[in-house]
Structure formats: C-alpha cells, structure tokens
PDB file of C-alpha atoms in Angstrom:
ATOM      1  CA  UNK A  10      56.465 141.404  95.619  1.00  0.00           C
ATOM      2  CA  UNK A  11      58.661 144.433  95.815  1.00  0.00           C
ATOM      3  CA  UNK A  12      57.530 148.021  96.054  1.00  0.00           C
ATOM      4  CA  UNK A  13      58.059 148.755  92.347  1.00  0.00           C
ATOM      5  CA  UNK A  14      55.788 145.847  91.413  1.00  0.00           C
ATOM      6  CA  UNK A  15      53.131 146.998  93.901  1.00  0.00           C
ATOM      7  CA  UNK A  16      53.230 150.557  92.588  1.00  0.00           C
ATOM      8  CA  UNK A  17      53.012 149.406  88.975  1.00  0.00           C
ATOM      9  CA  UNK A  18      50.108 147.103  89.818  1.00  0.00           C
ATOM     10  CA  UNK A  19      48.279 149.984  91.512  1.00  0.00           C
ATOM     11  CA  UNK A  20      48.715 152.125  88.400  1.00  0.00           C
ATOM     12  CA  UNK A  21      47.471 149.354  86.104  1.00  0.00           C
ATOM     13  CA  UNK A  22      44.368 148.416  88.132  1.00  0.00           C
ATOM     14  CA  UNK A  23      41.976 150.927  86.524  1.00  0.00           C
ATOM     15  CA  UNK A  24      43.015 149.949  82.987  1.00  0.00           C
ATOM     16  CA  UNK A  25      41.277 147.310  80.894  1.00  0.00           C
ATOM     17  CA  UNK A  26      43.226 144.037  80.839  1.00  0.00           C
ATOM     18  CA  UNK A  27      44.364 144.514  77.221  1.00  0.00           C
ATOM     19  CA  UNK A  28      45.705 148.009  77.924  1.00  0.00           C
ATOM     20  CA  UNK A  29      47.509 146.831  81.060  1.00  0.00           C
ATOM     21  CA  UNK A  30      49.074 143.964  79.098  1.00  0.00           C
ATOM     22  CA  UNK A  31      50.246 146.404  76.413  1.00  0.00           C
ATOM     23  CA  UNK A  32      51.926 148.585  79.053  1.00  0.00           C
ATOM     24  CA  UNK A  33      53.689 145.572  80.572  1.00  0.00           C
ATOM     25  CA  UNK A  34      54.938 144.461  77.155  1.00  0.00           C
ATOM     26  CA  UNK A  35      56.296 147.921  76.362  1.00  0.00           C
ATOM     27  CA  UNK A  36      58.189 148.015  79.645  1.00  0.00           C
ATOM     28  CA  UNK A  37      60.049 144.858  78.588  1.00  0.00           C
ATOM     29  CA  UNK A  38      59.827 143.290  82.015  1.00  0.00           C
ATOM     30  CA  UNK A  39      60.850 139.704  82.619  1.00  0.00           C
ATOM     31  CA  UNK A  40      58.116 137.077  82.329  1.00  0.00           C
ATOM     32  CA  UNK A  41      58.268 136.588  86.093  1.00  0.00           C
ATOM     33  CA  UNK A  42      57.733 140.294  86.742  1.00  0.00           C
ATOM     34  CA  UNK A  43      54.875 140.479  84.227  1.00  0.00           C
ATOM     35  CA  UNK A  44      53.163 137.526  85.901  1.00  0.00           C
ATOM     36  CA  UNK A  45      53.683 139.008  89.371  1.00  0.00           C
ATOM     37  CA  UNK A  46      52.396 142.475  88.432  1.00  0.00           C
ATOM     38  CA  UNK A  47      49.384 140.992  86.626  1.00  0.00           C
ATOM     39  CA  UNK A  48      48.601 138.849  89.679  1.00  0.00           C
ATOM     40  CA  UNK A  49      48.890 141.858  91.980  1.00  0.00           C
ATOM     41  CA  UNK A  50      46.786 144.084  89.718  1.00  0.00           C
ATOM     42  CA  UNK A  51      43.939 141.591  89.956  1.00  0.00           C
ATOM     43  CA  UNK A  52      44.348 140.861  93.662  1.00  0.00           C
ATOM     44  CA  UNK A  53      41.819 141.969  96.252  1.00  0.00           C
ATOM     45  CA  UNK A  54      42.897 143.892  98.231  1.00  0.00           C
ATOM     46  CA  UNK A  55      46.168 145.196  96.852  1.00  0.00           C
ATOM     47  CA  UNK A  56      48.916 145.215  99.495  1.00  0.00           C
ATOM     48  CA  UNK A  57      50.229 148.697 100.296  1.00  0.00           C
ATOM     49  CA  UNK A  58      53.586 149.642  98.737  1.00  0.00           C
ATOM     50  CA  UNK A  59      55.001 149.862 102.271  1.00  0.00           C
ATOM     51  CA  UNK A  60      54.269 146.170 102.898  1.00  0.00           C
ATOM     52  CA  UNK A  61      57.314 143.971 103.498  1.00  0.00           C
ATOM     53  CA  UNK A  62      58.671 142.285 100.408  1.00  0.00           C
ATOM     54  CA  UNK A  63      57.686 138.662  99.853  1.00  0.00           C
ATOM     55  CA  UNK A  64      60.172 136.102  98.573  1.00  0.00           C
TER      56      UNK A  64
END
C-alpha cells in the first residue's frame, strides 16, 4: 500500500464501518483502492505511513 492509502486508512479507523464506506464512495476511488484502504483500516497494527510501499 502506498502512503496515501495508509494515511486515509488511519483517518478512517475511528469511524463506524458505514461512515467509512460512505467516505470512500464519495472519494470515487477505484475498487482496488477501496478494497485496499478498507483492508488497511481494519488491520492490526496499521503500518506507519513511512513504511515502504508494497506491490
């Protein structure tokens, strides 16, 4: 995941799932990005934004 996805996931973590989903839909991200951010938002622990990008 890239830094933007990690930062977005960190912002969405405190939100209820429905609210986080609404934000992702309004951002009009690709399905892949929505899936990745949702996965990261629910991950324990969340990788730091400075972590190297995964392919």
